[in-house]
mmCIF file of C-alpha atoms and ligand atoms in Angstrom:
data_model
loop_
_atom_site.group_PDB
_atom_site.id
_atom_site.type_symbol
_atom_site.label_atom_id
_atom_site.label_comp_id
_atom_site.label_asym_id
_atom_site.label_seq_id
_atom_site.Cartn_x
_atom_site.Cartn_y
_atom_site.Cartn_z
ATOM 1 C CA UNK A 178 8.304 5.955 9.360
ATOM 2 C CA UNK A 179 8.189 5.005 13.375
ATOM 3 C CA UNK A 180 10.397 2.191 14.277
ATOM 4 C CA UNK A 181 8.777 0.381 17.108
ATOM 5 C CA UNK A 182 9.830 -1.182 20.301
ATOM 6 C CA UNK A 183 10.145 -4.942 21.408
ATOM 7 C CA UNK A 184 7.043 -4.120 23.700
ATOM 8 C CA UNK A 185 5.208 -2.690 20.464
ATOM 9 C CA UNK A 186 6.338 -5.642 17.978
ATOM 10 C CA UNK A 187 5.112 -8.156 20.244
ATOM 11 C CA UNK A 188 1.632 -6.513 19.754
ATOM 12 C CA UNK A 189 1.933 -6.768 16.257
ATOM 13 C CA UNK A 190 2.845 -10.488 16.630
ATOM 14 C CA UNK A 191 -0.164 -11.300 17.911
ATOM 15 C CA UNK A 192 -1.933 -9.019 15.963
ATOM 16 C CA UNK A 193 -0.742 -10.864 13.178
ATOM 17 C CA UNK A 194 -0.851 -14.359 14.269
ATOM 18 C CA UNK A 195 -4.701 -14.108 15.271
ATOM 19 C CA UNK A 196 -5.682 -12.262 11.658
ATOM 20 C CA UNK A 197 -3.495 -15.543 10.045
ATOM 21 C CA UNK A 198 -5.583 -17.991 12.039
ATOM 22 C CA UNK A 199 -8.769 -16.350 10.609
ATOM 23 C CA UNK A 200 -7.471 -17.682 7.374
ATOM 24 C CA UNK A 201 -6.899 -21.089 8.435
ATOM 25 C CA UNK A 202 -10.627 -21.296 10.113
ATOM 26 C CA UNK A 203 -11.428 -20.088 6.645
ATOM 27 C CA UNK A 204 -9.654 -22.959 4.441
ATOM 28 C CA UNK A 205 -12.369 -25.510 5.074
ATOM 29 C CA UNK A 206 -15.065 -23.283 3.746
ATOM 30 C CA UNK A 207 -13.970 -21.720 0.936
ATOM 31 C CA UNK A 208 -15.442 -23.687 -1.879
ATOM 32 C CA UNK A 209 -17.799 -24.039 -4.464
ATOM 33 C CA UNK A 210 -21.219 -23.555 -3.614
ATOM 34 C CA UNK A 211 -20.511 -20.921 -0.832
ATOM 35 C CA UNK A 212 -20.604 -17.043 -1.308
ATOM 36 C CA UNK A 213 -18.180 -14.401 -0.406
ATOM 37 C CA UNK A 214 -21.104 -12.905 2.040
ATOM 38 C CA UNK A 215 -21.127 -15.910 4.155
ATOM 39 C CA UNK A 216 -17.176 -16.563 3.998
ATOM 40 C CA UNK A 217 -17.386 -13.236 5.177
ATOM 41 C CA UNK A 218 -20.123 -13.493 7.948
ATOM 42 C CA UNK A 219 -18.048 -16.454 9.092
ATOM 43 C CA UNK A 220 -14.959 -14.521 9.572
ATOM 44 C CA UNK A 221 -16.315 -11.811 11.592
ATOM 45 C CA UNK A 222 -18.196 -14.170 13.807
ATOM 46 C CA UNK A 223 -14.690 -15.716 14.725
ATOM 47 C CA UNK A 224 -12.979 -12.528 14.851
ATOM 48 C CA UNK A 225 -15.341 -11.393 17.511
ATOM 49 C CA UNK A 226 -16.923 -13.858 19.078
ATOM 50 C CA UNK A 227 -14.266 -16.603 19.173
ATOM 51 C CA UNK A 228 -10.519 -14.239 18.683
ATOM 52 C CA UNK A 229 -12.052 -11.034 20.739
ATOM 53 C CA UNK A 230 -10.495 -8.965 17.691
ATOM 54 C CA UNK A 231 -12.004 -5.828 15.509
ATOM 55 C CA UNK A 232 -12.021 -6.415 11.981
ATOM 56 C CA UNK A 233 -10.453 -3.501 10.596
ATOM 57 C CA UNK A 234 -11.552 -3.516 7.248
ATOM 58 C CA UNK A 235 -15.567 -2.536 8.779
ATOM 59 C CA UNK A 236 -16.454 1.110 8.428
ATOM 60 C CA UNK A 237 -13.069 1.546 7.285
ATOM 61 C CA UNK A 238 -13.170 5.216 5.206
ATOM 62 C CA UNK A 239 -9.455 6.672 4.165
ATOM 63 C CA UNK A 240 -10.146 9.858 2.775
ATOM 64 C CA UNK A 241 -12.727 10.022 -0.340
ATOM 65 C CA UNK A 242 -13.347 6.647 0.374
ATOM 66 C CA UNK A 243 -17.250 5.885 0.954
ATOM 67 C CA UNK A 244 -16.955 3.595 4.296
ATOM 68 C CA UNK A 245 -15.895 -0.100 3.569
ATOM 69 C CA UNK A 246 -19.097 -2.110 4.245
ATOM 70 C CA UNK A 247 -18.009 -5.601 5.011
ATOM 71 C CA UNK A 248 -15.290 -7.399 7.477
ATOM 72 C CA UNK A 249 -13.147 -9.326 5.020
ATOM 73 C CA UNK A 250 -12.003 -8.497 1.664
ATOM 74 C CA UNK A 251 -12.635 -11.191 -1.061
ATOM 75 C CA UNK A 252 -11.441 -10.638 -4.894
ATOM 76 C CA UNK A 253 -12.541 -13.523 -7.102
ATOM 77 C CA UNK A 254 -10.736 -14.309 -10.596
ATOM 78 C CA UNK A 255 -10.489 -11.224 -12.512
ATOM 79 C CA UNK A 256 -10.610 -8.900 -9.086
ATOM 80 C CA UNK A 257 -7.201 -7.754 -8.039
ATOM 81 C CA UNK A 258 -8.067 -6.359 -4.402
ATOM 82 C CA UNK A 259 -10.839 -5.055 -1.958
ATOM 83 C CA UNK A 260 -13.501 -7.374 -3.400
ATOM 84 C CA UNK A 261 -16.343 -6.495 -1.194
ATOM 85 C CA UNK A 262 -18.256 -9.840 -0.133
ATOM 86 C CA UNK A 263 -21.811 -10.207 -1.255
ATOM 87 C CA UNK A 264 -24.029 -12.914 -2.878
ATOM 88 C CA UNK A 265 -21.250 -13.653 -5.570
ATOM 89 C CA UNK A 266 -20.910 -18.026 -5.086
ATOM 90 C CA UNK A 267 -18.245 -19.566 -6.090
ATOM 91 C CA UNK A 268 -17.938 -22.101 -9.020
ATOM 92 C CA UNK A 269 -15.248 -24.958 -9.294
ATOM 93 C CA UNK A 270 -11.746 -23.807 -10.167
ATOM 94 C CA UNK A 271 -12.371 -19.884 -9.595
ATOM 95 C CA UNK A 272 -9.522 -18.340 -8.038
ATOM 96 C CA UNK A 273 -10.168 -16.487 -4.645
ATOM 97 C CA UNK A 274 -7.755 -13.911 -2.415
ATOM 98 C CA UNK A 275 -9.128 -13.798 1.344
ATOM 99 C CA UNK A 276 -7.798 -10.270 2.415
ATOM 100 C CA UNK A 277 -7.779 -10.371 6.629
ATOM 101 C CA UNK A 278 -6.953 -7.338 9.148
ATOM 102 C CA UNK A 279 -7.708 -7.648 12.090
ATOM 103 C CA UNK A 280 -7.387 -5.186 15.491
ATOM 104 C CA UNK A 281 -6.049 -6.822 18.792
ATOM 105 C CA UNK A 282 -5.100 -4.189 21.801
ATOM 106 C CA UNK A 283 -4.912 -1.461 19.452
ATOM 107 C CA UNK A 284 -2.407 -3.067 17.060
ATOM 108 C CA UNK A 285 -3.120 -4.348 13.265
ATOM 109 C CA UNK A 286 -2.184 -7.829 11.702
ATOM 110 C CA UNK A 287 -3.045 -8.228 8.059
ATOM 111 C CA UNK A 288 -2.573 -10.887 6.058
ATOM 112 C CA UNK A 289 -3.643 -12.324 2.828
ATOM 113 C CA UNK A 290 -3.750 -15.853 0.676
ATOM 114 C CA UNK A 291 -5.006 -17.074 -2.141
ATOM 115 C CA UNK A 292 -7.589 -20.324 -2.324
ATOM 116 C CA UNK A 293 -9.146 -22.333 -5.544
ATOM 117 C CA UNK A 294 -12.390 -23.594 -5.146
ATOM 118 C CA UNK A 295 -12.652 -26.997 -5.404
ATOM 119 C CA UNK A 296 -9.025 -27.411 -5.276
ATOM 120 C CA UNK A 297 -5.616 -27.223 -6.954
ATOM 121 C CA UNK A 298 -6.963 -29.879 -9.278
ATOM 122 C CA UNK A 299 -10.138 -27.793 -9.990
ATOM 123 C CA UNK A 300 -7.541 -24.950 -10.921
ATOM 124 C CA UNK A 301 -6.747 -24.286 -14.595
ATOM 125 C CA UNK A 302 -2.844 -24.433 -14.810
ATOM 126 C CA UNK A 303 -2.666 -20.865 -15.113
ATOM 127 C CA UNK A 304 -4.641 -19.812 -12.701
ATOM 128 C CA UNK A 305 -1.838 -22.182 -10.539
ATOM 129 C CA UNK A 306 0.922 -20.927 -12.024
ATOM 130 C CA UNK A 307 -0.426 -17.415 -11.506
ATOM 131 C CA UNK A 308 -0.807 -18.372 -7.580
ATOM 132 C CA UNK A 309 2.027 -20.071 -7.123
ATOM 133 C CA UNK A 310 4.449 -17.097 -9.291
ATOM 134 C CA UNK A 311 2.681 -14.233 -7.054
ATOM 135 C CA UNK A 312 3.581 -16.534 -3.458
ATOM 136 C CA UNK A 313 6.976 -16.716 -4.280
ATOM 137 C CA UNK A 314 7.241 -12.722 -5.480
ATOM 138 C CA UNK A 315 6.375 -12.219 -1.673
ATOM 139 C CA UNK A 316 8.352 -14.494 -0.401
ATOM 140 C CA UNK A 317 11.328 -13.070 -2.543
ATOM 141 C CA UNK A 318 10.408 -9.787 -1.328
ATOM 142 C CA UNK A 319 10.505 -10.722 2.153
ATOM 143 C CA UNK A 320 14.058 -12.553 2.046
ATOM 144 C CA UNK A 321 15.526 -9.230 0.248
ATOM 145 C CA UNK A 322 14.751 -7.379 3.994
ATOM 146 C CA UNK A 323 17.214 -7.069 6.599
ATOM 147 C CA UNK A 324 18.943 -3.821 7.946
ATOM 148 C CA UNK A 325 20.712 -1.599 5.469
ATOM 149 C CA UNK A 326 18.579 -2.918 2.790
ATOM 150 C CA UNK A 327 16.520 -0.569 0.788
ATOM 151 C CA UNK A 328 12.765 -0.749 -0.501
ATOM 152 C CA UNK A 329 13.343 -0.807 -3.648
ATOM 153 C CA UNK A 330 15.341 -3.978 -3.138
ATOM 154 C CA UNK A 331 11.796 -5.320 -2.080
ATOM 155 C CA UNK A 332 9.949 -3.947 -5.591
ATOM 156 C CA UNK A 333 13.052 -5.072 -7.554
ATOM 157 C CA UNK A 334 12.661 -8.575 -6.565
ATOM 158 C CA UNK A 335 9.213 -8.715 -6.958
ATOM 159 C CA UNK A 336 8.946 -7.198 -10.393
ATOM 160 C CA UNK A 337 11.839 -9.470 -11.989
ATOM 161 C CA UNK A 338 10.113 -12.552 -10.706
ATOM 162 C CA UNK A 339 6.388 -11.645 -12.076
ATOM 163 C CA UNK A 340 7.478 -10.429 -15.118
ATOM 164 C CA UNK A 341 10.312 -13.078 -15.793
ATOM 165 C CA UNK A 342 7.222 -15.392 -15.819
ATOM 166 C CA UNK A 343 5.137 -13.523 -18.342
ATOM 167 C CA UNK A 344 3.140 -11.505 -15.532
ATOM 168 C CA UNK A 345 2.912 -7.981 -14.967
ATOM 169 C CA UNK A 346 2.996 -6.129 -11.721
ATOM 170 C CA UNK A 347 -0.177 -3.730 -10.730
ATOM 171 C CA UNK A 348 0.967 -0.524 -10.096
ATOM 172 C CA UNK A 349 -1.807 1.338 -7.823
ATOM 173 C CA UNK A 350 -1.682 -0.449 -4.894
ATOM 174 C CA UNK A 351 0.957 -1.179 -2.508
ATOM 175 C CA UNK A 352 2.343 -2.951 0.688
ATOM 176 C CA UNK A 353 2.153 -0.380 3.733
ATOM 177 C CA UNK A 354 3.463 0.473 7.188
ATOM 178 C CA UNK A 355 1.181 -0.888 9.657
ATOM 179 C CA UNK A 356 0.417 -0.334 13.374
ATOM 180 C CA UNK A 357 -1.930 1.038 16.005
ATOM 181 C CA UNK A 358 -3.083 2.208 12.609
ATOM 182 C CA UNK A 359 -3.988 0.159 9.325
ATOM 183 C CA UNK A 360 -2.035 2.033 7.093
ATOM 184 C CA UNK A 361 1.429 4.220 7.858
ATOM 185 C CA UNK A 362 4.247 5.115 6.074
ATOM 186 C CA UNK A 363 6.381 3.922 4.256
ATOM 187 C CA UNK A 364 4.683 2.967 0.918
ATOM 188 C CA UNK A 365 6.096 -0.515 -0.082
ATOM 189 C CA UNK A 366 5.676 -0.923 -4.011
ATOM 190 C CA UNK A 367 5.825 -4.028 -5.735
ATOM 191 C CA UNK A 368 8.429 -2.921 -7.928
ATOM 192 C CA UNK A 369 11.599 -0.560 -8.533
ATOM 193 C CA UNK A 370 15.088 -0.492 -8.516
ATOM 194 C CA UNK A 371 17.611 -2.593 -6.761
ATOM 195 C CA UNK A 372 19.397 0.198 -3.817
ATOM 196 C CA UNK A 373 16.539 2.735 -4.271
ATOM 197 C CA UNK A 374 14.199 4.122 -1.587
ATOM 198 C CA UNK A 375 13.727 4.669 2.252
ATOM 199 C CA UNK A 376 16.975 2.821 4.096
ATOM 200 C CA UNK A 377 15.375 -0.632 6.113
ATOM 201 C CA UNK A 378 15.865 0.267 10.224
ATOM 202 C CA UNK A 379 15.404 -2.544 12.430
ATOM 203 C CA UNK A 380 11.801 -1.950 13.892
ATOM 204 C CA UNK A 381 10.249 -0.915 11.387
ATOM 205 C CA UNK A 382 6.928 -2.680 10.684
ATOM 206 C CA UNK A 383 5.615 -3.297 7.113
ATOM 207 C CA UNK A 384 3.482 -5.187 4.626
ATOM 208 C CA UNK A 385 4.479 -6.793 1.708
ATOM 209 C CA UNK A 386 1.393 -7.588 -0.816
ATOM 210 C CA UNK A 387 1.681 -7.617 -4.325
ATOM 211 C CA UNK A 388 -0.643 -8.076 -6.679
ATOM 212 C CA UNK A 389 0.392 -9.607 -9.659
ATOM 213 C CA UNK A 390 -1.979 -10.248 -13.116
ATOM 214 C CA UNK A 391 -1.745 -12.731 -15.880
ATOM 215 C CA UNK A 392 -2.145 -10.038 -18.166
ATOM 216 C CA UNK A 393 -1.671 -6.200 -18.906
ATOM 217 C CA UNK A 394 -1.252 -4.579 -15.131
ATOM 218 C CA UNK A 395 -3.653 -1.707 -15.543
ATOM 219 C CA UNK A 396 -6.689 -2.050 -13.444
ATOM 220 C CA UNK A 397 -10.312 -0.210 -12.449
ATOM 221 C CA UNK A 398 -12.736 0.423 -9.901
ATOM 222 C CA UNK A 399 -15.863 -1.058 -10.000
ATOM 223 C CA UNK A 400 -18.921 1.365 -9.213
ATOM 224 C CA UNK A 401 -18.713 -0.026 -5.214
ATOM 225 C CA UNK A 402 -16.327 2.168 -4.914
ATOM 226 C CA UNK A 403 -13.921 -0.036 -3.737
ATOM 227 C CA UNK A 404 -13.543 -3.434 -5.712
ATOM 228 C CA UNK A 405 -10.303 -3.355 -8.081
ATOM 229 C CA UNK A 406 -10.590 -5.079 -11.386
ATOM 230 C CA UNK A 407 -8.027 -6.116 -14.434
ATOM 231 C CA UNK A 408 -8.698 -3.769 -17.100
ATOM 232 C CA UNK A 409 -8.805 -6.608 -19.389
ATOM 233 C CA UNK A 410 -10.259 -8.730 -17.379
ATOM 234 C CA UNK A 411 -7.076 -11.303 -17.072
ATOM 235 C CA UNK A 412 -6.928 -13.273 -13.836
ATOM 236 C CA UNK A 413 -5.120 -11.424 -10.641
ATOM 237 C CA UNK A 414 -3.397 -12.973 -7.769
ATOM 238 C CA UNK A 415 -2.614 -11.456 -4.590
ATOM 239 C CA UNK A 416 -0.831 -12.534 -1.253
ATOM 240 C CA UNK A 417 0.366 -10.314 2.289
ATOM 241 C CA UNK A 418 2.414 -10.935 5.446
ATOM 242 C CA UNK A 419 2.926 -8.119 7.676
ATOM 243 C CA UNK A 420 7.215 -7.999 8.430
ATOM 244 C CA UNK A 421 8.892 -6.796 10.694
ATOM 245 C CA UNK A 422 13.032 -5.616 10.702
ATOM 246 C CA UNK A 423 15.252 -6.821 13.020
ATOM 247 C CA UNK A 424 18.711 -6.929 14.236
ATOM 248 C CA UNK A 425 19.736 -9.457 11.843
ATOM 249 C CA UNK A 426 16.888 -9.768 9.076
ATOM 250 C CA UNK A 427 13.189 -10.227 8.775
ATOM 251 C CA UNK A 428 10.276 -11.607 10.753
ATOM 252 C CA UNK A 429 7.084 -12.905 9.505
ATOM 253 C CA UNK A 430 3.994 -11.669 12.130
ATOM 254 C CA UNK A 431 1.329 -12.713 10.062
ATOM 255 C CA UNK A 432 2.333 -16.659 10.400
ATOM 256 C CA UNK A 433 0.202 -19.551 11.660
ATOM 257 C CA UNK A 434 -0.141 -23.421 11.938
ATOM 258 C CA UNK A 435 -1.625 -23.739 8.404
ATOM 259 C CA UNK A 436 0.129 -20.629 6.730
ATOM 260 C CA UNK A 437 2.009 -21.728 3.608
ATOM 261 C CA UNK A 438 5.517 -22.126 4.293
ATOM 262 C CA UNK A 439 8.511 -19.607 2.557
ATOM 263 C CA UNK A 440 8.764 -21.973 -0.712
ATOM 264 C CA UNK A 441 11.988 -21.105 -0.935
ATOM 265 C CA UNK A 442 13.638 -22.511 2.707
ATOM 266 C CA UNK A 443 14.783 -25.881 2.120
HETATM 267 N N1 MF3 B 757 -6.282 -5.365 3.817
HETATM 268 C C1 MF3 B 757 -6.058 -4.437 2.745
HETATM 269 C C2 MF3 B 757 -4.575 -4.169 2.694
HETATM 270 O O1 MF3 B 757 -3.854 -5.110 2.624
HETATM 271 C C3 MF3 B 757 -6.820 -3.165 2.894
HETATM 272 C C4 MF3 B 757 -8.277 -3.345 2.812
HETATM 273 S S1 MF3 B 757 -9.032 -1.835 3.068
HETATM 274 C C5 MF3 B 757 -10.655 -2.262 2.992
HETATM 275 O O2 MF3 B 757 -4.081 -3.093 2.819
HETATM 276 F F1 MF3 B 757 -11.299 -1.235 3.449
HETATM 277 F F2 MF3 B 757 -10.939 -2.575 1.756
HETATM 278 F F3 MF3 B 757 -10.846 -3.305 3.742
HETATM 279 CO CO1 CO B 758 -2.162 -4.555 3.681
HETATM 280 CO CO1 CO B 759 -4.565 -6.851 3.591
#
């Protein structure tokens, strides 16, 4: 796990402001009528024509991955993560994560939120209750980092919260160092044990992510190779800052004019 400079983390804050500000471009468009290929055209041509970023997520192709073919990721309803945009349109009241990494002088931001087409209002109360539950599990994950804090602390939060409210916590997929590369070490699960895990340094430089479903947590992949489904097909909900430690606690790099605010701060 590399623990980065001031010099470094301000690349990262950029990084991670820019790849937010995708997402609030994005907020105007995403609703019914429109498909995840052009939410996703539209995001690359502001990426890099208007923002001068890369969007990391193109050709991307960990190993015994087949290349990622799209700029965005977009996981609708029952899709928990790495939707891949296509001619899928959106109907009133489905439930949409908007998955955004983008590359600025070398350094990463990545950042994710969740939208409903149409509207809270269009939203069954679930599917709301699902969002809002899975915003505050990252937001509780991110207020149990500061120095001297472990990862686990991070899952253990996260897990009580989801489940508490009758959720369950997918397991396969995780939060991630980030950098001049998309994903480092550590690993940051979305749940575990309260004092467990790799010891929080400031400078180290993280995502927090979870994905949390409104039924059984066990996913699939679907034969793209890359989008993740519910196994039983129950609604998912996902949402990402990248973090980084510091002296005294956290900050929040992946934060913008029209981010949603910590629910939690008074
Ligand atoms: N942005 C995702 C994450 O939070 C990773 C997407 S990889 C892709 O880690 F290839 F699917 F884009
Ligand atoms: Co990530
Ligand atoms: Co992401």
């Amino acid at each position: 796990v590399t623990i980065k400079t001031g010099a470094e983390i301000e690349g990262m804050r950029v990084a991670g402001r820019l790849a937010s500000e995708v997402l609030d471009y994005i907020t105007p468009f995403v609703k019914p009528g429109v498909t995840t290929g052009e939410l996703d055209r539209l995001c690359h041509d502001y990426m890099v024509n208007v923002q001068g970023t890369v969007p990391a997520p193109l050709n991307y192709a960990p190993n015994g991955h087949t290349p990622y073919p799209k700029s965005i990721c977009t996981s609708v309803n029952n899709q928990v993560c790495h939707g891949v945009p296509g001619d899928k349109v959106l109907k009133n009241g489905d439930i949409v994560n908007l998955d955004i990494t983008v590359i600025k002088d070398g350094w990463h931001g990545d950042t994710s939120r969740m939208f409903v087409a149409g509207g809270a209002a269009a939203g069954s109360i679930l599917a709301n209750r699902l969002i809002r539950i899975t915003h505050e599990c990252l937001w509780l994950g991110i207020a149990a980092v500061k120095p001297g804090a472990r990862l686990g602390d991070i899952g253990a939060a996260i897990q009580r919260h989801a489940e508490q409210n009758g959720f369950s916590v997918v397991r396969e997929f995780c939060g991630h160092g980030i950098g001049k590369k998309f994903h480092e070490e550590p690993q940051v699960l979305h749940y575990g044990r309260r004092g467990e895990g790799l010891r929080l340094e400031p400078g180290m430089v993280f995502t927090i992510e979870p994905m949390i479903n409104a039924g059984k947590a066990s996913v699939s992949e679907l034969p793209d190779g890359w989008t993740i489904v519910t196994k039983d097909r129950s609604l998912s909900a996902q949402w990402e800052h990248t973090i980084a430690i510091t002296e005294t606690g956290v900050e929040v790099l992946t934060l913008s004019a029209a981010a949603p605010p910590d629910p939690f701060k008074t």
